[in-house]
Amino acid sequence: MVTLETPRLILRRWREEDVAPMAAINADPEVMRWIRDGSVRDEHQTRSGVQAWESEWESQGFGLFAVEIRSTGEMAGFTGLSVPYFLPEVLPAVEVGWRLGRSHWGQGLATEAVAAVVRFGFDERGLERIVSIAQVGNDASERIMTKLGMQLVRETVNPTSGRQVRVYELSSDRYLTTAR
């Protein structure tokens, strides 16, 4: 079982007790505003998502981590790696993604978590490149991408939602020269 630790966070595999707090995050329209078509998700949909994320760990050797606040044990959301099947034009690719509850925004937690996942992807999983995809207008996510050294490589439309997205990319070579 892979666990990553940062100064403020523990990134770990999912537990049954994570479903309810993640469902509360997924039920917040402001959190979900930039996710696919903006629809919120209920507990059943969240449970199905967690099961799919755990299956991806088994099939891919990576997946989405539950993000836990180290000092309190509170479940803050998720971050991790997945294959962006919803956007076939960027495949083959591995995407770093994240979703935190609103009470955890604006504290640098997403940047801290995503940086740990990018390091894991390159150093532990030997990935050659990592992409990240944000809907046009999601400036907060795009700031995180650029802080991590990712570069904008294309703007396109997400065929599952019809929304405009921007695709950022970080190669292992660029990571090695900028992240150390």
mmCIF file of C-alpha atoms in Angstrom, residues 7 10-11 18 48 51-52 55 65 74 88 98 102 104 118 123 144 155 158 162 167 171-172 178:
data_model
loop_
_atom_site.group_PDB
_atom_site.id
_atom_site.type_symbol
_atom_site.label_atom_id
_atom_site.label_comp_id
_atom_site.label_asym_id
_atom_site.label_seq_id
_atom_site.Cartn_x
_atom_site.Cartn_y
_atom_site.Cartn_z
ATOM 1 C CA PRO A 7 4.492 18.434 5.969
ATOM 2 C CA ILE A 10 -1.091 12.154 4.418
ATOM 3 C CA LEU A 11 -1.981 10.783 0.987
ATOM 4 C CA ASP A 18 -13.835 8.148 3.739
ATOM 5 C CA SER A 48 -18.834 3.857 -6.913
ATOM 6 C CA GLN A 51 -14.348 1.625 -5.807
ATOM 7 C CA ALA A 52 -13.243 2.550 -9.339
ATOM 8 C CA SER A 55 -9.520 -0.763 -8.903
ATOM 9 C CA PHE A 65 -5.240 9.026 -2.929
ATOM 10 C CA GLU A 74 -9.802 15.082 8.648
ATOM 11 C CA PRO A 88 -8.920 10.459 -26.030
ATOM 12 C CA TRP A 98 -7.291 16.776 -7.315
ATOM 13 C CA ARG A 102 -14.015 24.195 0.114
ATOM 14 C CA HIS A 104 -9.365 23.526 2.503
ATOM 15 C CA VAL A 118 3.968 14.378 -9.399
ATOM 16 C CA ASP A 123 10.347 8.989 -9.267
ATOM 17 C CA ILE A 144 -1.348 25.113 -9.403
ATOM 18 C CA GLU A 155 -6.990 23.968 -25.635
ATOM 19 C CA ASN A 158 -14.094 17.771 -23.318
ATOM 20 C CA GLY A 162 -18.912 19.959 -24.182
ATOM 21 C CA VAL A 167 -4.279 20.635 -21.166
ATOM 22 C CA SER A 171 7.833 15.950 -18.971
ATOM 23 C CA SER A 172 10.161 13.950 -16.755
ATOM 24 C CA THR A 178 13.107 22.396 -12.547
#
